[in-house]
Amino acid sequence: MFGSSPLTTADISPAPVSQMTNQITLPIAATTNSGAPAGVVVLSQPITKAEVCNLFGLWNDALETGDPATVAKRYAKDGVLLPTLSDVPRNDFEGIKDYFVGFLKKRPVGKILEGEIFIGNNWAQDAGIYEFTFNDGSKVKAPYSFVYPFENGQWMISHHHSSLMPQEVVRPTKITKTEVRPCRDLHCRVTIATVAIVILICHHRRHLHCCPHHHCHLSFTITVAIAISIR
């Protein structure tokens, strides 16, 4: 397979391992008849769960720069972003950068509250719940998932999905006493108008036989009562 003369163990030196590319290069003697290298064996790039957590830290550090391009560079060439505050998928550098132009105006700082990490062959996944704190003091929680492949010598983001928590979609808003007062006054006026209408109807029923045109006067009176009460 490798030539006319059989190889012995003395002809083959231990295969060097490249720390940068994590590849085993076959020795020179192990070549094809044409003299070209027989090939390389690519090993899995090792990574720990703590190092996967640090990948989120690198992304979060990019957010703190306030530069959309710096954040977009954390994503792989074919990376996909399904963002929290947009219903438009971003699947290229310009699209991802465009999303962060608006998002970074809020000066977000992210923190993982809980997550599960899975490590595969040259990829890792981190999924769970994270929380952002914005410059106005507001906070928002969101489910997230990151998929990190080992690409061109570094860990990148190939998939990033984030969505609002169900209870965050419709959040209760505070109301002040100043805002409550007009609502209370309107409620009182409507209640008074309703009571007045009921009284007029009862009065109308008792006197209908005395005045055939009484129902006309009743309609006019009710209209005036409603207009006055809701002014």
Coordinates of C-alpha atoms in Angstrom, one line a residue:
M1 CA 0.0 0.0 0.0
F2 CA 2.8 2.4 0.9
G3 CA 5.5 1.2 -1.6
S4 CA 7.4 -1.9 -2.6
S5 CA 9.4 -2.2 0.6
P6 CA 7.6 -3.2 3.8
L7 CA 7.8 -0.8 6.7
T8 CA 9.2 -1.7 10.0
T9 CA 8.6 -0.1 13.4
A10 CA 12.0 1.5 13.2
D11 CA 10.9 3.4 10.0
I12 CA 7.9 5.1 11.7
S13 CA 8.5 7.7 14.4
P14 CA 5.8 8.7 16.9
A15 CA 3.2 10.9 15.2
P16 CA 3.4 14.5 16.4
V17 CA 0.2 16.1 17.7
S18 CA -0.4 19.7 16.8
Q19 CA -1.8 21.6 19.8
M20 CA -3.1 24.3 17.6
T21 CA -5.1 22.2 15.2
N22 CA -5.5 19.1 17.3
Q23 CA -4.5 16.9 14.3
I24 CA -2.3 13.8 14.1
T25 CA 0.0 14.1 11.1
L26 CA 1.2 10.9 9.5
P27 CA 5.0 10.4 9.2
I28 CA 6.8 11.1 5.9
A29 CA 7.3 7.4 5.3
A30 CA 3.6 6.8 5.4
T31 CA 2.8 8.3 2.0
T32 CA 1.0 7.1 -1.1
N33 CA 2.9 5.8 -4.2
S34 CA 2.6 9.4 -5.7
G35 CA 4.4 10.8 -2.7
A36 CA 1.4 12.8 -1.4
P37 CA 0.6 12.6 2.3
A38 CA -1.8 9.7 3.1
G39 CA -3.9 12.1 5.2
V40 CA -4.6 13.5 8.7
V41 CA -6.7 12.3 11.5
V42 CA -8.7 15.1 13.2
L43 CA -9.3 14.7 16.9
S44 CA -12.1 16.2 18.9
Q45 CA -11.2 19.6 20.4
P46 CA -11.6 19.1 24.1
I47 CA -13.6 21.6 26.2
T48 CA -15.0 21.6 29.7
K49 CA -18.3 22.7 31.0
A50 CA -16.6 25.6 32.8
E51 CA -15.0 26.7 29.5
V52 CA -18.4 26.5 27.7
C53 CA -19.8 28.8 30.4
N54 CA -16.9 31.2 29.7
L55 CA -18.0 31.3 26.0
F56 CA -21.1 33.1 27.2
G57 CA -18.9 35.4 29.2
L58 CA -17.0 36.3 26.0
W59 CA -20.3 37.1 24.3
N60 CA -21.5 39.2 27.3
D61 CA -18.2 41.1 27.2
A62 CA -18.8 41.8 23.6
L63 CA -22.2 43.3 24.5
E64 CA -20.5 45.6 27.0
T65 CA -18.3 47.1 24.3
G66 CA -21.5 48.7 22.8
D67 CA -20.2 47.8 19.3
P68 CA -22.6 45.7 17.2
A69 CA -19.8 44.5 14.9
T70 CA -17.8 43.2 17.9
V71 CA -20.8 41.2 19.0
A72 CA -21.6 39.9 15.5
K73 CA -18.0 38.6 15.2
R74 CA -18.8 36.1 18.0
Y75 CA -21.1 34.3 15.5
A76 CA -19.9 31.7 13.0
K77 CA -19.9 32.4 9.3
D78 CA -23.2 30.6 8.8
G79 CA -24.5 31.4 12.3
V80 CA -28.2 32.0 12.9
L81 CA -29.6 34.4 15.5
L82 CA -33.3 34.1 16.5
P83 CA -33.4 37.2 18.8
T84 CA -35.5 38.1 21.8
L85 CA -36.9 41.4 20.6
S86 CA -37.4 40.8 16.9
D87 CA -39.4 38.3 14.8
V88 CA -36.8 38.5 12.0
P89 CA -34.3 35.6 11.9
R90 CA -30.7 36.9 11.4
N91 CA -28.5 34.5 9.4
D92 CA -25.6 36.6 8.3
F93 CA -23.1 39.0 9.7
E94 CA -24.9 42.2 8.6
G95 CA -28.3 40.9 9.8
I96 CA -26.9 40.0 13.2
K97 CA -25.0 43.3 13.5
D98 CA -28.2 45.2 12.6
Y99 CA -30.2 43.6 15.4
F100 CA -27.5 44.6 18.0
V101 CA -27.5 48.2 16.8
G102 CA -30.9 48.6 18.5
F103 CA -30.4 46.1 21.4
L104 CA -27.1 47.6 22.5
K105 CA -28.7 51.0 23.0
K106 CA -30.3 49.6 26.1
R107 CA -26.8 48.8 27.5
P108 CA -27.7 45.2 28.4
V109 CA -25.7 43.1 30.8
G110 CA -26.5 39.4 30.7
K111 CA -26.4 36.8 33.5
I112 CA -27.2 33.1 33.3
L113 CA -29.6 32.1 36.0
E114 CA -29.7 28.4 35.2
G115 CA -28.5 26.2 32.3
E116 CA -27.6 22.8 31.0
I117 CA -24.5 22.1 29.0
F118 CA -23.9 19.2 26.6
I119 CA -20.6 18.6 24.9
G120 CA -20.2 16.7 21.6
N121 CA -17.5 16.1 19.0
N122 CA -16.2 19.6 18.3
W123 CA -19.4 21.2 19.4
A124 CA -21.1 22.2 22.7
Q125 CA -24.6 23.4 23.6
D126 CA -25.7 25.6 26.4
A127 CA -29.4 26.1 27.1
G128 CA -31.4 27.5 30.0
I129 CA -32.6 30.9 31.4
Y130 CA -30.7 34.1 31.4
E131 CA -31.5 37.6 32.5
F132 CA -30.6 41.0 31.1
T133 CA -30.3 44.2 33.2
F134 CA -30.7 47.4 31.2
N135 CA -29.4 50.9 31.8
D136 CA -32.8 52.1 33.0
G137 CA -32.7 49.5 35.8
S138 CA -35.3 47.2 34.2
K139 CA -34.7 43.5 33.9
V140 CA -36.0 40.8 31.6
K141 CA -35.7 37.0 31.7
A142 CA -35.6 34.8 28.6
P143 CA -35.0 31.2 27.7
Y144 CA -31.9 30.8 25.6
S145 CA -29.9 28.3 23.7
F146 CA -26.4 28.5 22.2
V147 CA -24.7 26.0 20.0
Y148 CA -20.9 26.4 19.7
P149 CA -18.9 24.6 17.0
F150 CA -15.1 24.6 16.9
E151 CA -14.5 26.6 13.7
N152 CA -11.1 27.8 12.3
G153 CA -9.3 27.2 15.6
Q154 CA -11.9 28.8 17.9
W155 CA -15.3 28.3 19.4
M156 CA -18.0 30.3 17.6
I157 CA -21.8 30.6 17.9
S158 CA -23.6 28.8 15.1
H159 CA -27.1 28.9 16.7
H160 CA -28.5 31.4 19.2
H161 CA -32.2 31.4 20.1
S162 CA -33.7 33.7 22.7
S163 CA -37.4 34.4 23.5
L164 CA -39.4 36.2 26.1
M165 CA -40.7 34.3 29.1
P166 CA -44.5 33.8 28.9
Q167 CA -45.1 35.9 32.0
E168 CA -42.8 38.6 30.5
V169 CA -45.0 39.0 27.3
V170 CA -47.8 40.9 29.2
R171 CA -46.3 42.6 32.2
P172 CA -48.5 44.4 34.8
T173 CA -47.9 48.2 34.8
K174 CA -48.1 50.4 37.8
I175 CA -50.8 53.1 38.0
T176 CA -50.5 56.3 40.1
K177 CA -53.1 57.9 42.3
T178 CA -53.3 60.7 39.8
E179 CA -54.2 58.2 37.1
V180 CA -56.7 56.4 39.3
R181 CA -58.8 59.5 40.2
P182 CA -60.2 60.2 36.7
C183 CA -61.2 56.6 36.4
R184 CA -62.9 56.7 39.8
D185 CA -64.7 59.9 39.0
L186 CA -65.9 58.5 35.7
H187 CA -67.1 55.4 37.4
C188 CA -69.1 57.5 39.9
R189 CA -70.7 59.6 37.1
V190 CA -71.7 56.5 35.2
T191 CA -73.2 54.9 38.3
I192 CA -75.2 58.1 39.0
A193 CA -76.4 58.2 35.4
T194 CA -77.5 54.5 35.6
V195 CA -79.4 55.1 38.9
A196 CA -81.1 58.2 37.4
I197 CA -82.2 56.2 34.3
V198 CA -83.7 53.4 36.4
I199 CA -85.7 56.0 38.5
L200 CA -86.9 57.7 35.3
I201 CA -88.0 54.4 33.8
C202 CA -90.0 53.5 36.9
H203 CA -91.5 56.9 37.0
H204 CA -92.4 56.6 33.3
R205 CA -94.2 53.3 33.8
R206 CA -96.4 54.8 36.6
H207 CA -97.4 57.8 34.6
L208 CA -97.6 56.5 31.1
H209 CA -101.4 56.1 31.2
C210 CA -101.8 59.8 32.2
C211 CA -99.7 61.3 29.4
P212 CA -99.5 59.6 26.0
H213 CA -96.4 61.8 25.1
H214 CA -94.6 61.0 28.4
H215 CA -92.2 58.5 26.6
C216 CA -90.9 61.4 24.5
H217 CA -90.1 63.5 27.6
L218 CA -88.5 60.4 29.2
S219 CA -86.1 59.8 26.2
F220 CA -85.1 63.5 26.3
T221 CA -84.5 63.5 30.0
I222 CA -82.4 60.3 29.9
T223 CA -80.2 61.7 27.2
V224 CA -79.6 64.9 29.1
A225 CA -78.8 62.9 32.3
I226 CA -76.2 60.8 30.5
A227 CA -74.6 63.8 28.9
I228 CA -74.3 65.7 32.1
S229 CA -73.0 62.7 34.1
I230 CA -70.2 61.8 31.8
R231 CA -68.9 65.3 31.0

